[in-house]
mmCIF file of C-alpha atoms in Angstrom:
data_model
loop_
_atom_site.group_PDB
_atom_site.id
_atom_site.type_symbol
_atom_site.label_atom_id
_atom_site.label_comp_id
_atom_site.label_asym_id
_atom_site.label_seq_id
_atom_site.Cartn_x
_atom_site.Cartn_y
_atom_site.Cartn_z
ATOM 1 C CA MET A 1 83.892 109.450 89.471
ATOM 2 C CA ILE A 2 85.669 112.739 89.761
ATOM 3 C CA GLU A 3 85.160 115.615 86.972
ATOM 4 C CA LEU A 4 86.155 119.256 87.050
ATOM 5 C CA GLN A 5 84.192 120.922 84.086
ATOM 6 C CA ASP A 6 85.962 124.205 83.126
ATOM 7 C CA VAL A 7 86.334 125.436 87.209
ATOM 8 C CA THR A 8 87.378 128.864 87.714
ATOM 9 C CA ARG A 9 87.676 130.420 91.186
ATOM 10 C CA LEU A 10 88.414 134.208 91.571
ATOM 11 C CA PHE A 11 89.726 135.861 94.762
ATOM 12 C CA GLY A 12 89.516 139.408 93.837
ATOM 13 C CA SER A 13 91.529 139.874 90.929
ATOM 14 C CA THR A 14 93.587 136.353 91.561
ATOM 15 C CA ARG A 15 92.448 133.499 89.479
ATOM 16 C CA ALA A 16 93.217 130.881 91.978
ATOM 17 C CA VAL A 17 91.840 128.101 89.508
ATOM 18 C CA ASP A 18 91.748 129.052 85.793
ATOM 19 C CA HIS A 19 89.361 127.019 83.591
ATOM 20 C CA VAL A 20 90.547 123.633 84.944
ATOM 21 C CA SER A 21 88.944 120.505 83.583
ATOM 22 C CA PHE A 22 89.844 116.765 84.018
ATOM 23 C CA MET A 23 88.274 113.410 84.894
ATOM 24 C CA VAL A 24 89.367 110.566 87.147
ATOM 25 C CA PRO A 25 87.926 107.186 86.410
ATOM 26 C CA ARG A 26 86.778 104.481 88.894
ATOM 27 C CA GLY A 27 89.503 102.768 90.833
ATOM 28 C CA SER A 28 92.429 105.005 89.816
ATOM 29 C CA VAL A 29 94.727 107.343 91.657
ATOM 30 C CA PHE A 30 95.225 110.764 90.127
ATOM 31 C CA GLY A 31 98.198 112.806 91.421
ATOM 32 C CA TYR A 32 97.557 116.313 91.536
ATOM 33 C CA ILE A 33 100.891 118.502 91.656
ATOM 34 C CA GLY A 34 101.944 122.220 91.515
ATOM 35 C CA PRO A 35 103.844 124.741 93.415
ATOM 36 C CA ASN A 36 102.295 126.216 96.471
ATOM 37 C CA GLY A 37 99.555 128.522 95.476
ATOM 38 C CA ALA A 38 98.930 126.749 91.997
ATOM 39 C CA GLY A 39 95.279 126.069 92.906
ATOM 40 C CA LYS A 40 95.461 122.431 93.984
ATOM 41 C CA THR A 41 93.805 122.832 97.410
ATOM 42 C CA THR A 42 91.324 125.334 96.033
ATOM 43 C CA SER A 43 90.176 122.691 93.447
ATOM 44 C CA MET A 44 90.024 120.095 96.057
ATOM 45 C CA ARG A 45 87.895 122.137 98.356
ATOM 46 C CA ILE A 46 85.395 122.837 95.500
ATOM 47 C CA LEU A 47 85.145 119.197 94.613
ATOM 48 C CA ALA A 48 84.638 118.618 98.487
ATOM 49 C CA THR A 49 81.807 121.004 98.661
ATOM 50 C CA LEU A 50 83.875 123.486 100.806
ATOM 51 C CA GLU A 51 84.163 126.059 98.351
ATOM 52 C CA LEU A 52 82.134 127.517 95.540
ATOM 53 C CA PRO A 53 83.417 128.037 92.077
ATOM 54 C CA THR A 54 83.160 131.425 90.452
ATOM 55 C CA ALA A 55 82.217 129.365 87.328
ATOM 56 C CA GLY A 56 82.054 125.795 85.944
ATOM 57 C CA ASP A 57 81.147 122.907 88.069
ATOM 58 C CA ALA A 58 82.556 119.955 89.706
ATOM 59 C CA PHE A 59 81.010 116.409 90.106
ATOM 60 C CA ILE A 60 81.399 113.321 92.218
ATOM 61 C CA GLU A 61 79.690 110.181 90.721
ATOM 62 C CA GLY A 62 77.801 112.638 88.535
ATOM 63 C CA LEU A 63 76.477 114.625 91.270
ATOM 64 C CA SER A 64 77.336 118.372 91.217
ATOM 65 C CA SER A 65 79.268 119.633 94.231
ATOM 66 C CA VAL A 66 77.606 123.012 93.737
ATOM 67 C CA ASN A 67 73.869 122.067 93.397
ATOM 68 C CA ASP A 68 73.891 118.767 95.226
ATOM 69 C CA PRO A 69 76.330 119.054 98.096
ATOM 70 C CA ASP A 70 74.494 116.889 100.623
ATOM 71 C CA ARG A 71 74.494 113.565 98.334
ATOM 72 C CA VAL A 72 78.144 114.662 97.346
ATOM 73 C CA ARG A 73 79.125 114.213 100.777
ATOM 74 C CA ARG A 74 77.885 110.818 101.379
ATOM 75 C CA ARG A 75 80.081 109.593 98.522
ATOM 76 C CA LEU A 76 83.237 111.393 99.454
ATOM 77 C CA GLY A 77 85.858 111.122 101.912
ATOM 78 C CA PHE A 78 88.110 114.401 102.152
ATOM 79 C CA MET A 79 91.502 114.568 104.043
ATOM 80 C CA PRO A 80 92.736 118.137 104.513
ATOM 81 C CA ASP A 81 96.328 119.130 104.831
ATOM 82 C CA ALA A 82 95.764 119.911 108.452
ATOM 83 C CA PHE A 83 92.784 118.777 110.709
ATOM 84 C CA GLY A 84 91.592 120.089 113.844
ATOM 85 C CA SER A 85 91.263 117.623 117.055
ATOM 86 C CA TYR A 86 89.178 118.014 120.324
ATOM 87 C CA SER A 87 90.837 118.276 123.452
ATOM 88 C CA ASP A 88 90.733 115.415 125.950
ATOM 89 C CA THR A 89 89.434 113.050 122.969
ATOM 90 C CA ASN A 90 90.933 109.881 122.196
ATOM 91 C CA CYS A 91 91.084 108.096 118.956
ATOM 92 C CA ALA A 92 88.205 105.765 119.489
ATOM 93 C CA GLU A 93 85.917 108.751 120.522
ATOM 94 C CA TYR A 94 87.290 110.769 117.638
ATOM 95 C CA LEU A 95 86.128 108.210 115.099
ATOM 96 C CA ASP A 96 82.839 107.542 116.855
ATOM 97 C CA PHE A 97 81.926 111.380 116.661
ATOM 98 C CA PHE A 98 82.445 111.402 112.828
ATOM 99 C CA ALA A 99 80.738 107.999 112.351
ATOM 100 C CA ARG A 100 77.607 109.446 114.247
ATOM 101 C CA SER A 101 77.763 112.769 112.419
ATOM 102 C CA ASN A 102 77.646 110.472 108.935
ATOM 103 C CA GLY A 103 74.610 108.756 110.219
ATOM 104 C CA LEU A 104 76.137 105.530 111.198
ATOM 105 C CA VAL A 105 74.371 103.888 113.857
ATOM 106 C CA GLY A 106 74.255 100.770 116.145
ATOM 107 C CA ARG A 107 76.066 97.740 115.042
ATOM 108 C CA GLU A 108 76.866 99.461 111.437
ATOM 109 C CA ARG A 109 78.844 102.242 113.628
ATOM 110 C CA THR A 110 80.627 99.942 115.826
ATOM 111 C CA ARG A 111 81.648 97.720 112.598
ATOM 112 C CA ARG A 112 82.914 100.655 110.733
ATOM 113 C CA ILE A 113 84.819 102.106 113.568
ATOM 114 C CA ARG A 114 86.562 98.463 114.165
ATOM 115 C CA TRP A 115 87.340 98.334 110.462
ATOM 116 C CA VAL A 116 88.926 101.620 110.189
ATOM 117 C CA MET A 117 91.061 101.016 113.285
ATOM 118 C CA ASP A 118 92.163 97.780 111.842
ATOM 119 C CA PHE A 119 92.674 99.080 108.313
ATOM 120 C CA THR A 120 94.800 102.073 109.459
ATOM 121 C CA GLY A 121 96.810 100.273 112.208
ATOM 122 C CA LEU A 122 95.217 102.284 115.044
ATOM 123 C CA ARG A 123 93.600 99.555 117.129
ATOM 124 C CA SER A 124 96.413 99.768 119.776
ATOM 125 C CA MET A 125 95.808 103.339 119.835
ATOM 126 C CA ALA A 126 92.165 103.239 120.745
ATOM 127 C CA GLU A 127 92.243 104.903 124.154
ATOM 128 C CA LYS A 128 95.277 107.255 123.383
ATOM 129 C CA PRO A 129 94.619 111.003 123.486
ATOM 130 C CA ILE A 130 94.980 112.583 119.893
ATOM 131 C CA THR A 131 97.319 115.096 121.287
ATOM 132 C CA GLY A 132 99.741 112.251 122.073
ATOM 133 C CA LEU A 133 99.922 110.882 118.683
ATOM 134 C CA SER A 134 103.044 111.103 116.300
ATOM 135 C CA LYS A 135 102.660 112.796 113.077
ATOM 136 C CA GLY A 136 102.172 109.764 111.286
ATOM 137 C CA MET A 137 99.659 108.275 113.659
ATOM 138 C CA ARG A 138 97.771 111.736 113.281
ATOM 139 C CA GLN A 139 97.690 111.355 109.505
ATOM 140 C CA ARG A 140 96.286 107.793 109.808
ATOM 141 C CA LEU A 141 93.450 109.005 112.149
ATOM 142 C CA CYS A 142 92.644 111.722 109.507
ATOM 143 C CA LEU A 143 92.725 109.096 106.887
ATOM 144 C CA GLY A 144 90.341 106.987 109.202
ATOM 145 C CA ARG A 145 87.861 109.949 109.587
ATOM 146 C CA ALA A 146 87.836 110.378 105.766
ATOM 147 C CA LEU A 147 87.014 106.477 105.363
ATOM 148 C CA ILE A 148 84.433 105.957 108.547
ATOM 149 C CA HIS A 149 81.361 106.286 106.127
ATOM 150 C CA ASP A 150 82.908 104.139 103.353
ATOM 151 C CA PRO A 151 82.927 106.697 100.664
ATOM 152 C CA SER A 152 83.541 105.688 97.116
ATOM 153 C CA VAL A 153 85.894 108.731 96.474
ATOM 154 C CA LEU A 154 88.749 110.153 98.429
ATOM 155 C CA ILE A 155 90.424 113.582 98.266
ATOM 156 C CA LEU A 156 93.769 113.662 100.179
ATOM 157 C CA ASP A 157 95.649 116.723 100.317
ATOM 158 C CA GLU A 158 99.238 116.493 101.184
ATOM 159 C CA PRO A 159 98.890 113.259 103.171
ATOM 160 C CA ALA A 160 102.574 112.495 103.288
ATOM 161 C CA ALA A 161 103.564 115.881 104.316
ATOM 162 C CA GLY A 162 105.817 115.577 107.503
ATOM 163 C CA LEU A 163 105.933 111.863 107.428
ATOM 164 C CA ASP A 164 109.017 109.768 108.141
ATOM 165 C CA PRO A 165 110.154 107.353 105.492
ATOM 166 C CA ARG A 166 108.412 104.316 106.845
ATOM 167 C CA ALA A 167 105.356 106.159 107.559
ATOM 168 C CA ARG A 168 105.150 107.314 103.828
ATOM 169 C CA ILE A 169 106.025 103.764 102.663
ATOM 170 C CA GLU A 170 102.970 102.591 104.769
ATOM 171 C CA LEU A 171 100.739 105.382 103.741
ATOM 172 C CA ARG A 172 101.663 104.731 99.866
ATOM 173 C CA GLN A 173 100.569 101.049 100.513
ATOM 174 C CA ILE A 174 97.212 102.173 102.030
ATOM 175 C CA ILE A 175 96.311 104.097 99.221
ATOM 176 C CA ARG A 176 97.370 101.330 96.599
ATOM 177 C CA SER A 177 95.008 98.999 98.802
ATOM 178 C CA LEU A 178 92.050 101.502 98.477
ATOM 179 C CA ALA A 179 92.471 101.730 94.861
ATOM 180 C CA ALA A 180 92.476 98.050 94.451
ATOM 181 C CA ASP A 181 89.229 97.874 96.333
ATOM 182 C CA GLY A 182 87.773 100.437 93.649
ATOM 183 C CA LYS A 183 87.963 103.636 95.491
ATOM 184 C CA THR A 184 88.946 106.481 93.320
ATOM 185 C CA ILE A 185 91.433 108.804 94.780
ATOM 186 C CA LEU A 186 92.711 112.515 94.046
ATOM 187 C CA ILE A 187 96.016 113.129 95.944
ATOM 188 C CA SER A 188 98.153 116.010 95.931
ATOM 189 C CA SER A 189 101.724 115.796 97.256
ATOM 190 C CA HIS A 190 105.194 117.559 96.868
ATOM 191 C CA ILE A 191 106.907 114.331 97.195
ATOM 192 C CA LEU A 192 106.751 113.728 93.517
ATOM 193 C CA SER A 193 108.777 110.400 93.565
ATOM 194 C CA GLU A 194 105.989 108.803 95.600
ATOM 195 C CA LEU A 195 103.245 110.097 93.341
ATOM 196 C CA ALA A 196 105.033 108.501 90.349
ATOM 197 C CA GLU A 197 105.067 105.074 92.015
ATOM 198 C CA MET A 198 101.387 105.026 93.034
ATOM 199 C CA CYS A 199 99.454 107.391 90.511
ATOM 200 C CA ASP A 200 97.880 106.157 87.073
ATOM 201 C CA ARG A 201 97.831 109.712 85.803
ATOM 202 C CA VAL A 202 99.004 113.152 87.144
ATOM 203 C CA GLY A 203 97.914 116.637 86.617
ATOM 204 C CA ILE A 204 100.414 119.512 86.686
ATOM 205 C CA ILE A 205 98.942 122.877 87.617
ATOM 206 C CA GLU A 206 100.701 126.170 87.846
ATOM 207 C CA GLN A 207 99.042 129.762 88.500
ATOM 208 C CA GLY A 208 95.531 127.967 88.498
ATOM 209 C CA ARG A 209 96.049 126.608 84.874
ATOM 210 C CA LEU A 210 96.459 122.836 84.253
ATOM 211 C CA LEU A 211 99.406 122.394 82.215
ATOM 212 C CA ALA A 212 99.607 118.596 81.632
ATOM 213 C CA ASN A 213 97.419 115.676 82.396
ATOM 214 C CA ASP A 214 98.695 112.279 81.496
ATOM 215 C CA THR A 215 100.320 109.137 82.780
ATOM 216 C CA VAL A 216 103.821 109.589 83.866
ATOM 217 C CA ALA A 217 104.930 107.461 80.610
ATOM 218 C CA GLY A 218 103.016 109.871 78.742
ATOM 219 C CA LEU A 219 104.200 112.920 80.102
ATOM 220 C CA LYS A 220 107.893 111.333 79.333
ATOM 221 C CA GLY A 221 106.925 110.808 75.731
ATOM 222 C CA ASN A 222 105.578 114.294 75.242
ATOM 223 C CA SER A 223 108.468 116.048 76.907
ATOM 224 C CA GLN A 224 111.301 114.494 74.977
ATOM 225 C CA THR A 225 112.939 116.124 71.881
ATOM 226 C CA HIS A 226 115.883 114.619 72.750
ATOM 227 C CA LEU A 227 117.399 111.586 75.007
ATOM 228 C CA ASP A 228 120.130 111.615 77.415
ATOM 229 C CA LEU A 229 122.327 108.332 77.313
ATOM 230 C CA ILE A 230 125.023 106.793 79.460
ATOM 231 C CA VAL A 231 127.444 104.589 78.223
ATOM 232 C CA VAL A 232 130.166 102.879 80.481
ATOM 233 C CA ILE A 233 133.364 102.095 78.997
ATOM 234 C CA ASP A 234 135.753 99.179 80.208
ATOM 235 C CA GLY A 235 139.000 100.940 79.337
ATOM 236 C CA GLU A 236 140.256 104.159 77.707
ATOM 237 C CA THR A 237 137.581 106.509 76.488
ATOM 238 C CA GLU A 238 139.224 108.613 74.029
ATOM 239 C CA THR A 239 138.143 106.462 71.089
ATOM 240 C CA ALA A 240 134.496 106.623 72.289
ATOM 241 C CA LYS A 241 134.652 110.355 72.660
ATOM 242 C CA THR A 242 136.077 110.690 69.227
ATOM 243 C CA ILE A 243 133.319 108.842 67.655
ATOM 244 C CA LEU A 244 130.524 110.903 69.620
ATOM 245 C CA ALA A 245 132.111 113.908 68.539
ATOM 246 C CA GLN A 246 131.914 112.869 64.918
ATOM 247 C CA CYS A 247 128.074 112.327 65.369
ATOM 248 C CA GLU A 248 125.989 115.180 64.284
ATOM 249 C CA GLN A 249 122.914 114.115 66.478
ATOM 250 C CA VAL A 250 125.378 114.101 69.716
ATOM 251 C CA SER A 251 125.745 117.054 71.904
ATOM 252 C CA ASP A 252 126.865 117.879 75.766
ATOM 253 C CA VAL A 253 129.110 114.919 76.163
ATOM 254 C CA VAL A 254 130.386 114.718 80.019
ATOM 255 C CA GLU A 255 132.797 112.169 81.261
ATOM 256 C CA LEU A 256 133.058 110.821 84.825
ATOM 257 C CA ASN A 257 135.099 107.926 85.679
ATOM 258 C CA ARG A 258 134.964 106.070 82.535
ATOM 259 C CA THR A 259 131.411 106.883 82.224
ATOM 260 C CA LEU A 260 130.327 109.225 79.311
ATOM 261 C CA GLN A 261 126.917 110.944 79.306
ATOM 262 C CA PHE A 262 125.758 112.785 76.185
ATOM 263 C CA ARG A 263 122.271 114.027 74.578
ATOM 264 C CA VAL A 264 121.166 112.540 71.546
ATOM 265 C CA ALA A 265 118.456 114.396 69.129
ATOM 266 C CA GLY A 266 116.431 112.260 66.822
ATOM 267 C CA ASN A 267 114.820 108.865 67.086
ATOM 268 C CA ARG A 268 115.657 105.363 68.313
ATOM 269 C CA GLN A 269 117.656 104.570 65.181
ATOM 270 C CA HIS A 270 120.235 107.184 65.933
ATOM 271 C CA GLN A 271 120.580 105.388 69.287
ATOM 272 C CA ILE A 272 121.404 102.128 67.743
ATOM 273 C CA GLU A 273 123.693 103.582 65.204
ATOM 274 C CA ILE A 274 125.870 105.345 67.932
ATOM 275 C CA LEU A 275 126.145 101.792 69.743
ATOM 276 C CA HIS A 276 126.991 100.044 66.413
ATOM 277 C CA ARG A 277 129.851 102.495 65.711
ATOM 278 C CA LEU A 278 131.159 101.978 69.376
ATOM 279 C CA CYS A 279 131.317 98.317 69.048
ATOM 280 C CA ASP A 280 132.846 98.587 65.453
ATOM 281 C CA ALA A 281 135.615 100.583 66.738
ATOM 282 C CA ARG A 282 136.217 97.920 69.561
ATOM 283 C CA VAL A 283 135.244 99.943 72.177
ATOM 284 C CA ASN A 284 134.415 97.664 75.213
ATOM 285 C CA VAL A 285 130.958 98.854 76.043
ATOM 286 C CA LEU A 286 129.833 97.803 79.597
ATOM 287 C CA GLU A 287 126.431 99.592 79.813
ATOM 288 C CA TYR A 288 124.485 101.764 77.283
ATOM 289 C CA ARG A 289 121.304 102.956 78.506
ATOM 290 C CA VAL A 290 118.788 106.006 78.414
ATOM 291 C CA VAL A 291 118.734 108.378 81.614
ATOM 292 C CA ASP A 292 115.196 107.994 82.878
ATOM 293 C CA GLU A 293 113.350 111.091 83.469
ATOM 294 C CA SER A 294 111.933 111.310 86.854
ATOM 295 C CA LEU A 295 108.637 113.075 87.695
ATOM 296 C CA GLU A 296 110.621 115.790 89.103
ATOM 297 C CA ASP A 297 112.587 116.367 85.882
ATOM 298 C CA LEU A 298 109.184 116.476 84.136
ATOM 299 C CA PHE A 299 107.620 118.881 86.433
ATOM 300 C CA LEU A 300 110.403 121.323 86.054
ATOM 301 C CA LYS A 301 110.038 121.002 82.289
ATOM 302 C CA VAL A 302 106.393 121.756 82.115
ATOM 303 C CA THR A 303 106.350 124.535 84.813
ATOM 304 C CA ALA A 304 108.159 127.744 84.651
ATOM 305 C CA GLY A 305 108.271 128.463 88.225
ATOM 306 C CA ASN A 306 105.675 130.978 88.425
ATOM 307 C CA VAL A 307 103.565 131.801 91.726
ATOM 308 C CA GLN A 308 100.730 134.079 92.476
#
């Protein structure tokens, strides 16, 4: 449904996008993450027919954004990181304008406006001026504009930026609902914990180059040459620390309130052997688990913090 093929975009001597390729299948959510200036927005604008690549091509449902932009736009809903509004315009008028711009007429236009307002929770705000909306409601209105012509593909650039916790949760539910209905979604965000919850795959971009493209679980597996474990002890911890110090695979042992955190090199069998040794020494183990890596941890591992 979405495909970038070896896309490059130059601004002078700067490679904003550098030979980026990825695909997003129908009905899935692809999270696009990277630092400011990494090339996320430029990639999205190329897909949305708002920017031409220096080399390569971008496709929506097999149609080239470069060679067939009109047909691409009929299949695509684009939500930019900031959107303009018109003075003295209320929500209903705003959506009606974009419905007409997308060629909707008569009952179909009325039906789509009503559906969008109901789906985004804007029905009670229909007559309210856009300038009087909260940040969360403005984001809902911008999403509604992207949905007004019932596109099969959505590109959302930082839709959760500046939203309060409740608004972010509600937006996440809306996005998952759209994916469940078969829409394909490319979304960028700096709130990585939320992307981990809603995305089927994530792509990590830095200095214009795509460094990773995998599921969150796949990224964890690829990045782990070691595991961090936690063991919670009921009673004294000296015996447990002595046993860990004797294990060649164990390093970086830290104690805090009868909880030991340590790093284990090697495979799952080493984790099992360590637990057996603790139990054989009659250490009262209350909890023994792997420290789960977050998407933020994976992002820091994959990227180097470079900007351009």
